[in-house]
Amino acid sequence: MFAIAGPLPESQICLDTASGSKSTDSGHQSPLQPTHSPLGAESAEFDPYTEYALASEGSETTTVTFPSTDDCKNPILTGETEIAASPRLGPSRRFNFSILIPALATSLLSGGVASALLGWLLSRRVVSAGNDAFRNALVADEGRTTNSSNGVLAQVFGSGSGSSDDDVGTTMYGLALSSLATHLISLTVPFLMSGFAYLLASIWIQTQRRGRVGSLPTPTQYGHLVSLCSSISLGSVYDTAKYLSHRRRRPAASTTLLAAFFTTLITLVMVYTLSLSDLWLHTTANTFSYEFTTPIAPSLLPSAGSTVNKTLCSGPSPFLLNGDTYSNCQHFQKSIAGPDMYWGDAALVSEGAAVLGNTSVLSQVQMIGNLATLLPKTLPSGVRNVMFNTFAMEASCAPVTDCQYFVSDPNSMINTTYFLLCPSFTPPFAIQETQGAISMLNQFNATTNVLIFETGTSDFPASSVGPQGDSRVAGYALNSGLNPAGVLAALFYEEGQVDFAVPADQPGWYGVGDAPIFFSFYISRCVLDVWDVTVSYSAPSDGGAPSFTIASPAARSDFNTTSALLGALDSAYSGILATQLTTTLRGSLNVTAETFSAILAGNTTQGILAYAAPLTERTTSIAGEAVHSATVSRYPLAPLGMVLTLTYGYALLVLGVGVVGFCLPSRVLINPSVRDSDDEKPRTIRELGLVHLRLTSAWASIADRFDEERSSAILTSDSTSTLTEGGREERLGAGFVGAPAVQLSGQSQRWNKRKFRVDLVENLEDE
């Protein structure tokens, strides 16, 4: 494969001395012949290393002083020429760490960067099933980290102060890692080819030792091998492909050349495909704003729910002192002697009116579908699905059409009174004393139509609107059926407030007085349901409108809760809400009967619930999610997958080459003339390393060309150590070198043929 040049070994010198030889002429050496080597069965093959001691190529005759026979036992160099001990073959070895360590490091670096990229994106991944931006892409939150212990929470919501990080640009670390992988592979390709050169060297040696001369490279193919292994580039691949394409004008391609060509081609395809994939990823990856949701800690949940305040309303109160019927918890009678009834205090009344007028800072009533629902006035933003328990009411109303007119006894001492009796209730509901009449809400049993609060008697009503009956039996029993509740609404309008004929045109309307009509009443029967509901509340962080939904089926409230929430129907309090309804509905008197009934039902439920709000208190929400709009990164799966696949594939390829090279067997050459300074043992080098050097470095070829007399140049794997100038002043030049004389047909002729090459200056022809 390559010649080992140098002086004769001492053993050969002693052998020649014994046979009478006094000198050697390198120009008349015998050619190499196969010999029997002690290495075993492989010695029968042609092996230049076994007989390398005979391959001394010199251009000059060397005269030496030979030692005596006794001196051959302990050779002593004499004369002016120093004869170095020739290298010899040693045993075969495996496990070359110089191949494994670089390959392992390269594989770990490449695979580590790919794993860092994948791990970073997966650890910051954001998942959403309802957003098209997440389709066929990996979306990650790469926002800056904070000192908060909440991890991703801190990145989504910013610092603990609640400030937003939306104004901070997002660094796409995934793109940085992708670029790092691309550059790292480009930089480590020489390590891959260097490791693969060991495999080529092993193939070359084994092919030669098996005598397959036709599979060995030609000088031209050897040049392509060095070009592919030493400087991997498109140019070397192109030159080799061009050479291989000329099948008719070249010898058969060696196994080593084909392996080097396809490996280099595959490696370059991987490198350039990875670069294009990285470019594709950079051009398609982007950022967008996305709403992250995280569960709110129980300690941070807002107080949005409602429950009855047990301090203000521990249970129903007696309708009359020492009585056995009951009313709302705030109902009271100052003394047994007086018939006057009272409800609550000024603060409760004022707060109820504020809630109804939407001026309260504590509570509000909103319609969620058909349900009037009690809600807190102040609700947080940037939340989603905040669940809390509260109260809701729903009513349906219909006009009462069976009321009848009658006139009291004209001989009575009391002024003429017109009565309007509604016999469908028990006792019959009556309207009398039109002068000074007011609106009124009266509660009744929705199942039996029995009036619950009898506000006066037939002889002397306590109010201008009230049932005929005895107030001593007013109220309801404990744990009686209050839900659903009946509400009898009697709305009073004075002359001029109703501009249509009564009662023929509209059901439920009744006129009282002489023509023209002086007074008008609208009488309606409403059925009211009281519910315990769970509300889900969501509000975007950008100030958008909040939304409310009923999260679970409504359940009827129990007796105590219903009693507390129906405070607006108490006999001492209902006139306030009735008057409010009369004023509110004045602008809707001209609508159809069905529409007016629906409007009345909605306003009645909102009013009753608003007046009950002061008797409730806030409770903590059940659950909820915090929402914040954060800037996230979107990495399309196609280019990202290609980058990861190629990077991992390259790492596995390098690792495979390193492991195979690590296990390659190689004979050892021992150089007795060079000893290590540590243990004074002869220096050894693997045969595989010598061939590898001549595949990957031009230094070895230069040394073989210009330093043929130094055997030490052969036994080193360090490319920069193959040439040892010492104190020589040899200089190279570029020019023509003449061809030697050629003997043709007995005549000495010199061809007029010159070669242009780099050679020693003294060998160049003068021009």
PDB file of N, CA and C in Angstrom, residues 464-543:
ATOM      1  N   SER A 464    -106.601  51.423  50.561  1.00  0.00           N
ATOM      2  CA  SER A 464    -107.621  51.579  49.529  1.00  0.00           C
ATOM      3  C   SER A 464    -107.683  50.367  48.622  1.00  0.00           C
ATOM      4  N   VAL A 465    -106.683  49.533  48.666  1.00  0.00           N
ATOM      5  CA  VAL A 465    -106.685  48.296  47.889  1.00  0.00           C
ATOM      6  C   VAL A 465    -106.447  47.158  48.861  1.00  0.00           C
ATOM      7  N   GLY A 466    -107.267  46.178  48.894  1.00  0.00           N
ATOM      8  CA  GLY A 466    -107.078  45.072  49.808  1.00  0.00           C
ATOM      9  C   GLY A 466    -108.204  44.081  49.712  1.00  0.00           C
ATOM     10  N   PRO A 467    -108.033  42.914  50.306  1.00  0.00           N
ATOM     11  CA  PRO A 467    -109.073  41.886  50.248  1.00  0.00           C
ATOM     12  C   PRO A 467    -110.162  42.147  51.272  1.00  0.00           C
ATOM     13  N   GLN A 468    -111.295  41.570  51.003  1.00  0.00           N
ATOM     14  CA  GLN A 468    -112.344  41.564  52.024  1.00  0.00           C
ATOM     15  C   GLN A 468    -112.052  40.405  52.969  1.00  0.00           C
ATOM     16  N   GLY A 469    -111.863  40.676  54.211  1.00  0.00           N
ATOM     17  CA  GLY A 469    -111.570  39.618  55.157  1.00  0.00           C
ATOM     18  C   GLY A 469    -111.097  40.156  56.470  1.00  0.00           C
ATOM     19  N   ASP A 470    -110.588  39.265  57.295  1.00  0.00           N
ATOM     20  CA  ASP A 470    -110.153  39.597  58.637  1.00  0.00           C
ATOM     21  C   ASP A 470    -108.634  39.508  58.683  1.00  0.00           C
ATOM     22  N   SER A 471    -107.988  40.626  59.044  1.00  0.00           N
ATOM     23  CA  SER A 471    -106.542  40.648  59.082  1.00  0.00           C
ATOM     24  C   SER A 471    -105.974  39.763  60.170  1.00  0.00           C
ATOM     25  N   ARG A 472    -106.782  39.316  61.065  1.00  0.00           N
ATOM     26  CA  ARG A 472    -106.259  38.502  62.156  1.00  0.00           C
ATOM     27  C   ARG A 472    -105.836  37.110  61.683  1.00  0.00           C
ATOM     28  N   VAL A 473    -106.297  36.700  60.546  1.00  0.00           N
ATOM     29  CA  VAL A 473    -105.915  35.390  60.016  1.00  0.00           C
ATOM     30  C   VAL A 473    -104.877  35.517  58.902  1.00  0.00           C
ATOM     31  N   ALA A 474    -104.297  36.729  58.711  1.00  0.00           N
ATOM     32  CA  ALA A 474    -103.305  36.924  57.656  1.00  0.00           C
ATOM     33  C   ALA A 474    -101.989  36.249  58.038  1.00  0.00           C
ATOM     34  N   GLY A 475    -101.153  35.974  56.994  1.00  0.00           N
ATOM     35  CA  GLY A 475     -99.857  35.320  57.188  1.00  0.00           C
ATOM     36  C   GLY A 475     -99.892  33.874  56.748  1.00  0.00           C
ATOM     37  N   TYR A 476     -98.786  33.181  56.911  1.00  0.00           N
ATOM     38  CA  TYR A 476     -98.703  31.782  56.499  1.00  0.00           C
ATOM     39  C   TYR A 476     -98.075  30.958  57.616  1.00  0.00           C
ATOM     40  N   ALA A 477     -98.360  29.677  57.579  1.00  0.00           N
ATOM     41  CA  ALA A 477     -97.843  28.765  58.597  1.00  0.00           C
ATOM     42  C   ALA A 477     -96.402  28.385  58.262  1.00  0.00           C
ATOM     43  N   LEU A 478     -95.669  27.966  59.280  1.00  0.00           N
ATOM     44  CA  LEU A 478     -94.289  27.517  59.080  1.00  0.00           C
ATOM     45  C   LEU A 478     -94.259  26.291  58.174  1.00  0.00           C
ATOM     46  N   ASN A 479     -93.251  26.284  57.296  1.00  0.00           N
ATOM     47  CA  ASN A 479     -93.021  25.168  56.372  1.00  0.00           C
ATOM     48  C   ASN A 479     -94.207  24.921  55.449  1.00  0.00           C
ATOM     49  N   SER A 480     -94.989  25.969  55.213  1.00  0.00           N
ATOM     50  CA  SER A 480     -96.087  25.839  54.257  1.00  0.00           C
ATOM     51  C   SER A 480     -95.542  26.011  52.846  1.00  0.00           C
ATOM     52  N   GLY A 481     -96.402  25.768  51.884  1.00  0.00           N
ATOM     53  CA  GLY A 481     -95.968  25.855  50.500  1.00  0.00           C
ATOM     54  C   GLY A 481     -95.912  27.279  49.995  1.00  0.00           C
ATOM     55  N   LEU A 482     -94.711  27.858  49.972  1.00  0.00           N
ATOM     56  CA  LEU A 482     -94.538  29.224  49.463  1.00  0.00           C
ATOM     57  C   LEU A 482     -93.924  29.261  48.071  1.00  0.00           C
ATOM     58  N   ASN A 483     -93.441  28.122  47.581  1.00  0.00           N
ATOM     59  CA  ASN A 483     -92.716  28.120  46.312  1.00  0.00           C
ATOM     60  C   ASN A 483     -93.290  27.021  45.428  1.00  0.00           C
ATOM     61  N   PRO A 484     -94.038  27.381  44.352  1.00  0.00           N
ATOM     62  CA  PRO A 484     -94.170  28.734  43.797  1.00  0.00           C
ATOM     63  C   PRO A 484     -95.107  29.611  44.619  1.00  0.00           C
ATOM     64  N   ALA A 485     -94.892  30.907  44.469  1.00  0.00           N
ATOM     65  CA  ALA A 485     -95.690  31.905  45.189  1.00  0.00           C
ATOM     66  C   ALA A 485     -96.617  32.609  44.215  1.00  0.00           C
ATOM     67  N   GLY A 486     -97.805  32.996  44.726  1.00  0.00           N
ATOM     68  CA  GLY A 486     -98.737  33.760  43.918  1.00  0.00           C
ATOM     69  C   GLY A 486     -98.641  35.238  44.234  1.00  0.00           C
ATOM     70  N   VAL A 487     -98.656  36.067  43.198  1.00  0.00           N
ATOM     71  CA  VAL A 487     -98.580  37.520  43.357  1.00  0.00           C
ATOM     72  C   VAL A 487     -99.776  38.135  42.637  1.00  0.00           C
ATOM     73  N   LEU A 488    -100.635  38.795  43.417  1.00  0.00           N
ATOM     74  CA  LEU A 488    -101.775  39.521  42.851  1.00  0.00           C
ATOM     75  C   LEU A 488    -101.380  40.987  42.739  1.00  0.00           C
ATOM     76  N   ALA A 489    -101.233  41.459  41.502  1.00  0.00           N
ATOM     77  CA  ALA A 489    -100.798  42.830  41.253  1.00  0.00           C
ATOM     78  C   ALA A 489    -101.992  43.686  40.883  1.00  0.00           C
ATOM     79  N   ALA A 490    -102.193  44.774  41.646  1.00  0.00           N
ATOM     80  CA  ALA A 490    -103.248  45.751  41.345  1.00  0.00           C
ATOM     81  C   ALA A 490    -102.574  47.098  41.146  1.00  0.00           C
ATOM     82  N   LEU A 491    -102.476  47.519  39.868  1.00  0.00           N
ATOM     83  CA  LEU A 491    -101.781  48.757  39.520  1.00  0.00           C
ATOM     84  C   LEU A 491    -102.809  49.856  39.292  1.00  0.00           C
ATOM     85  N   PHE A 492    -102.650  50.962  39.963  1.00  0.00           N
ATOM     86  CA  PHE A 492    -103.614  52.063  39.948  1.00  0.00           C
ATOM     87  C   PHE A 492    -103.074  53.222  39.120  1.00  0.00           C
ATOM     88  N   TYR A 493    -103.903  53.681  38.155  1.00  0.00           N
ATOM     89  CA  TYR A 493    -103.543  54.817  37.321  1.00  0.00           C
ATOM     90  C   TYR A 493    -104.636  55.880  37.431  1.00  0.00           C
ATOM     91  N   GLU A 494    -104.248  57.123  37.668  1.00  0.00           N
ATOM     92  CA  GLU A 494    -105.214  58.220  37.792  1.00  0.00           C
ATOM     93  C   GLU A 494    -105.721  58.661  36.420  1.00  0.00           C
ATOM     94  N   GLU A 495    -106.719  59.554  36.461  1.00  0.00           N
ATOM     95  CA  GLU A 495    -107.327  60.056  35.234  1.00  0.00           C
ATOM     96  C   GLU A 495    -106.265  60.690  34.342  1.00  0.00           C
ATOM     97  N   GLY A 496    -106.326  60.361  33.064  1.00  0.00           N
ATOM     98  CA  GLY A 496    -105.398  60.924  32.100  1.00  0.00           C
ATOM     99  C   GLY A 496    -104.134  60.113  31.898  1.00  0.00           C
ATOM    100  N   GLN A 497    -103.883  59.120  32.756  1.00  0.00           N
ATOM    101  CA  GLN A 497    -102.680  58.296  32.596  1.00  0.00           C
ATOM    102  C   GLN A 497    -102.915  57.106  31.677  1.00  0.00           C
ATOM    103  N   VAL A 498    -104.184  56.822  31.332  1.00  0.00           N
ATOM    104  CA  VAL A 498    -104.524  55.741  30.422  1.00  0.00           C
ATOM    105  C   VAL A 498    -105.302  56.350  29.272  1.00  0.00           C
ATOM    106  N   ASP A 499    -104.830  56.169  28.059  1.00  0.00           N
ATOM    107  CA  ASP A 499    -105.448  56.836  26.918  1.00  0.00           C
ATOM    108  C   ASP A 499    -106.223  55.865  26.033  1.00  0.00           C
ATOM    109  N   PHE A 500    -106.721  54.763  26.571  1.00  0.00           N
ATOM    110  CA  PHE A 500    -107.546  53.856  25.780  1.00  0.00           C
ATOM    111  C   PHE A 500    -108.801  53.510  26.581  1.00  0.00           C
ATOM    112  N   ALA A 501    -109.791  53.000  25.867  1.00  0.00           N
ATOM    113  CA  ALA A 501    -111.083  52.688  26.497  1.00  0.00           C
ATOM    114  C   ALA A 501    -110.945  51.504  27.445  1.00  0.00           C
ATOM    115  N   VAL A 502    -111.609  51.557  28.554  1.00  0.00           N
ATOM    116  CA  VAL A 502    -111.543  50.506  29.566  1.00  0.00           C
ATOM    117  C   VAL A 502    -112.984  50.075  29.868  1.00  0.00           C
ATOM    118  N   PRO A 503    -113.293  48.768  29.995  1.00  0.00           N
ATOM    119  CA  PRO A 503    -112.368  47.630  29.928  1.00  0.00           C
ATOM    120  C   PRO A 503    -112.444  46.838  28.639  1.00  0.00           C
ATOM    121  N   ALA A 504    -113.256  47.293  27.668  1.00  0.00           N
ATOM    122  CA  ALA A 504    -113.570  46.451  26.521  1.00  0.00           C
ATOM    123  C   ALA A 504    -112.335  46.133  25.679  1.00  0.00           C
ATOM    124  N   ASP A 505    -111.441  47.074  25.478  1.00  0.00           N
ATOM    125  CA  ASP A 505    -110.334  46.891  24.547  1.00  0.00           C
ATOM    126  C   ASP A 505    -109.193  46.046  25.115  1.00  0.00           C
ATOM    127  N   GLN A 506    -108.968  46.055  26.430  1.00  0.00           N
ATOM    128  CA  GLN A 506    -107.829  45.364  27.012  1.00  0.00           C
ATOM    129  C   GLN A 506    -108.282  44.537  28.207  1.00  0.00           C
ATOM    130  N   PRO A 507    -107.944  43.226  28.251  1.00  0.00           N
ATOM    131  CA  PRO A 507    -108.304  42.408  29.418  1.00  0.00           C
ATOM    132  C   PRO A 507    -107.460  42.799  30.630  1.00  0.00           C
ATOM    133  N   GLY A 508    -108.080  42.726  31.808  1.00  0.00           N
ATOM    134  CA  GLY A 508    -107.394  43.049  33.044  1.00  0.00           C
ATOM    135  C   GLY A 508    -107.517  44.483  33.468  1.00  0.00           C
ATOM    136  N   TRP A 509    -108.059  45.345  32.573  1.00  0.00           N
ATOM    137  CA  TRP A 509    -108.213  46.762  32.903  1.00  0.00           C
ATOM    138  C   TRP A 509    -109.651  47.030  33.374  1.00  0.00           C
ATOM    139  N   TYR A 510    -109.727  47.792  34.461  1.00  0.00           N
ATOM    140  CA  TYR A 510    -111.044  48.128  35.027  1.00  0.00           C
ATOM    141  C   TYR A 510    -111.071  49.617  35.363  1.00  0.00           C
ATOM    142  N   GLY A 511    -112.200  50.267  34.969  1.00  0.00           N
ATOM    143  CA  GLY A 511    -112.386  51.672  35.277  1.00  0.00           C
ATOM    144  C   GLY A 511    -113.376  51.853  36.421  1.00  0.00           C
ATOM    145  N   VAL A 512    -113.084  52.743  37.284  1.00  0.00           N
ATOM    146  CA  VAL A 512    -113.933  52.998  38.451  1.00  0.00           C
ATOM    147  C   VAL A 512    -114.274  54.477  38.478  1.00  0.00           C
ATOM    148  N   GLY A 513    -115.568  54.813  38.533  1.00  0.00           N
ATOM    149  CA  GLY A 513    -116.001  56.198  38.601  1.00  0.00           C
ATOM    150  C   GLY A 513    -117.024  56.507  37.537  1.00  0.00           C
ATOM    151  N   ASP A 514    -117.577  57.699  37.578  1.00  0.00           N
ATOM    152  CA  ASP A 514    -118.543  58.118  36.572  1.00  0.00           C
ATOM    153  C   ASP A 514    -117.824  58.509  35.283  1.00  0.00           C
ATOM    154  N   ALA A 515    -118.618  58.498  34.226  1.00  0.00           N
ATOM    155  CA  ALA A 515    -118.055  58.917  32.949  1.00  0.00           C
ATOM    156  C   ALA A 515    -117.814  60.417  32.971  1.00  0.00           C
ATOM    157  N   PRO A 516    -116.765  60.918  32.460  1.00  0.00           N
ATOM    158  CA  PRO A 516    -115.613  60.147  31.951  1.00  0.00           C
ATOM    159  C   PRO A 516    -114.875  59.413  33.066  1.00  0.00           C
ATOM    160  N   ILE A 517    -114.127  58.387  32.707  1.00  0.00           N
ATOM    161  CA  ILE A 517    -113.455  57.536  33.695  1.00  0.00           C
ATOM    162  C   ILE A 517    -112.490  58.369  34.511  1.00  0.00           C
ATOM    163  N   PHE A 518    -112.582  58.164  35.805  1.00  0.00           N
ATOM    164  CA  PHE A 518    -111.673  58.895  36.690  1.00  0.00           C
ATOM    165  C   PHE A 518    -110.459  58.054  37.116  1.00  0.00           C
ATOM    166  N   PHE A 519    -110.670  56.747  37.282  1.00  0.00           N
ATOM    167  CA  PHE A 519    -109.588  55.886  37.764  1.00  0.00           C
ATOM    168  C   PHE A 519    -109.556  54.597  36.945  1.00  0.00           C
ATOM    169  N   SER A 520    -108.363  54.052  36.819  1.00  0.00           N
ATOM    170  CA  SER A 520    -108.186  52.785  36.094  1.00  0.00           C
ATOM    171  C   SER A 520    -107.305  51.856  36.934  1.00  0.00           C
ATOM    172  N   PHE A 521    -107.667  50.587  36.945  1.00  0.00           N
ATOM    173  CA  PHE A 521    -106.888  49.553  37.626  1.00  0.00           C
ATOM    174  C   PHE A 521    -106.525  48.455  36.623  1.00  0.00           C
ATOM    175  N   TYR A 522    -105.287  47.965  36.778  1.00  0.00           N
ATOM    176  CA  TYR A 522    -104.892  46.762  36.019  1.00  0.00           C
ATOM    177  C   TYR A 522    -104.625  45.673  37.048  1.00  0.00           C
ATOM    178  N   ILE A 523    -105.368  44.576  36.939  1.00  0.00           N
ATOM    179  CA  ILE A 523    -105.264  43.488  37.906  1.00  0.00           C
ATOM    180  C   ILE A 523    -104.717  42.257  37.180  1.00  0.00           C
ATOM    181  N   SER A 524    -103.636  41.703  37.747  1.00  0.00           N
ATOM    182  CA  SER A 524    -102.968  40.561  37.109  1.00  0.00           C
ATOM    183  C   SER A 524    -102.627  39.511  38.159  1.00  0.00           C
ATOM    184  N   ARG A 525    -102.667  38.292  37.721  1.00  0.00           N
ATOM    185  CA  ARG A 525    -102.313  37.147  38.573  1.00  0.00           C
ATOM    186  C   ARG A 525    -100.988  36.579  38.085  1.00  0.00           C
ATOM    187  N   CYS A 526     -99.966  36.587  38.942  1.00  0.00           N
ATOM    188  CA  CYS A 526     -98.628  36.103  38.580  1.00  0.00           C
ATOM    189  C   CYS A 526     -98.248  34.916  39.464  1.00  0.00           C
ATOM    190  N   VAL A 527     -97.555  33.952  38.854  1.00  0.00           N
ATOM    191  CA  VAL A 527     -97.011  32.801  39.587  1.00  0.00           C
ATOM    192  C   VAL A 527     -95.494  32.931  39.568  1.00  0.00           C
ATOM    193  N   LEU A 528     -94.895  32.956  40.761  1.00  0.00           N
ATOM    194  CA  LEU A 528     -93.470  33.248  40.918  1.00  0.00           C
ATOM    195  C   LEU A 528     -92.739  32.013  41.440  1.00  0.00           C
ATOM    196  N   ASP A 529     -91.675  31.601  40.714  1.00  0.00           N
ATOM    197  CA  ASP A 529     -90.815  30.494  41.151  1.00  0.00           C
ATOM    198  C   ASP A 529     -89.509  31.064  41.690  1.00  0.00           C
ATOM    199  N   VAL A 530     -89.057  30.549  42.823  1.00  0.00           N
ATOM    200  CA  VAL A 530     -87.807  30.982  43.448  1.00  0.00           C
ATOM    201  C   VAL A 530     -86.811  29.826  43.341  1.00  0.00           C
ATOM    202  N   TRP A 531     -85.614  30.117  42.799  1.00  0.00           N
ATOM    203  CA  TRP A 531     -84.642  29.063  42.494  1.00  0.00           C
ATOM    204  C   TRP A 531     -83.301  29.320  43.179  1.00  0.00           C
ATOM    205  N   ASP A 532     -82.648  28.209  43.528  1.00  0.00           N
ATOM    206  CA  ASP A 532     -81.218  28.227  43.850  1.00  0.00           C
ATOM    207  C   ASP A 532     -80.479  27.828  42.575  1.00  0.00           C
ATOM    208  N   VAL A 533     -79.597  28.685  42.103  1.00  0.00           N
ATOM    209  CA  VAL A 533     -78.924  28.442  40.827  1.00  0.00           C
ATOM    210  C   VAL A 533     -77.412  28.554  41.001  1.00  0.00           C
ATOM    211  N   THR A 534     -76.693  27.928  40.081  1.00  0.00           N
ATOM    212  CA  THR A 534     -75.237  28.069  39.967  1.00  0.00           C
ATOM    213  C   THR A 534     -74.947  28.814  38.677  1.00  0.00           C
ATOM    214  N   VAL A 535     -74.300  29.934  38.804  1.00  0.00           N
ATOM    215  CA  VAL A 535     -74.035  30.814  37.664  1.00  0.00           C
ATOM    216  C   VAL A 535     -72.569  30.694  37.266  1.00  0.00           C
ATOM    217  N   SER A 536     -72.333  30.681  35.965  1.00  0.00           N
ATOM    218  CA  SER A 536     -70.975  30.721  35.422  1.00  0.00           C
ATOM    219  C   SER A 536     -70.738  32.100  34.832  1.00  0.00           C
ATOM    220  N   TYR A 537     -69.658  32.716  35.283  1.00  0.00           N
ATOM    221  CA  TYR A 537     -69.357  34.095  34.871  1.00  0.00           C
ATOM    222  C   TYR A 537     -68.020  34.130  34.152  1.00  0.00           C
ATOM    223  N   SER A 538     -67.980  34.848  33.039  1.00  0.00           N
ATOM    224  CA  SER A 538     -66.742  35.035  32.278  1.00  0.00           C
ATOM    225  C   SER A 538     -66.639  36.485  31.856  1.00  0.00           C
ATOM    226  N   ALA A 539     -65.420  36.999  31.905  1.00  0.00           N
ATOM    227  CA  ALA A 539     -65.180  38.386  31.495  1.00  0.00           C
ATOM    228  C   ALA A 539     -63.790  38.474  30.898  1.00  0.00           C
ATOM    229  N   PRO A 540     -63.660  38.950  29.649  1.00  0.00           N
ATOM    230  CA  PRO A 540     -62.331  39.081  29.042  1.00  0.00           C
ATOM    231  C   PRO A 540     -61.513  40.156  29.724  1.00  0.00           C
ATOM    232  N   SER A 541     -60.198  40.038  29.563  1.00  0.00           N
ATOM    233  CA  SER A 541     -59.295  41.001  30.198  1.00  0.00           C
ATOM    234  C   SER A 541     -59.188  42.301  29.425  1.00  0.00           C
ATOM    235  N   ASP A 542     -59.723  42.346  28.202  1.00  0.00           N
ATOM    236  CA  ASP A 542     -59.617  43.560  27.398  1.00  0.00           C
ATOM    237  C   ASP A 542     -60.771  44.526  27.627  1.00  0.00           C
ATOM    238  N   GLY A 543     -61.575  44.282  28.656  1.00  0.00           N
ATOM    239  CA  GLY A 543     -62.677  45.181  28.960  1.00  0.00           C
ATOM    240  C   GLY A 543     -63.949  44.878  28.220  1.00  0.00           C
TER     241      GLY A 543
END
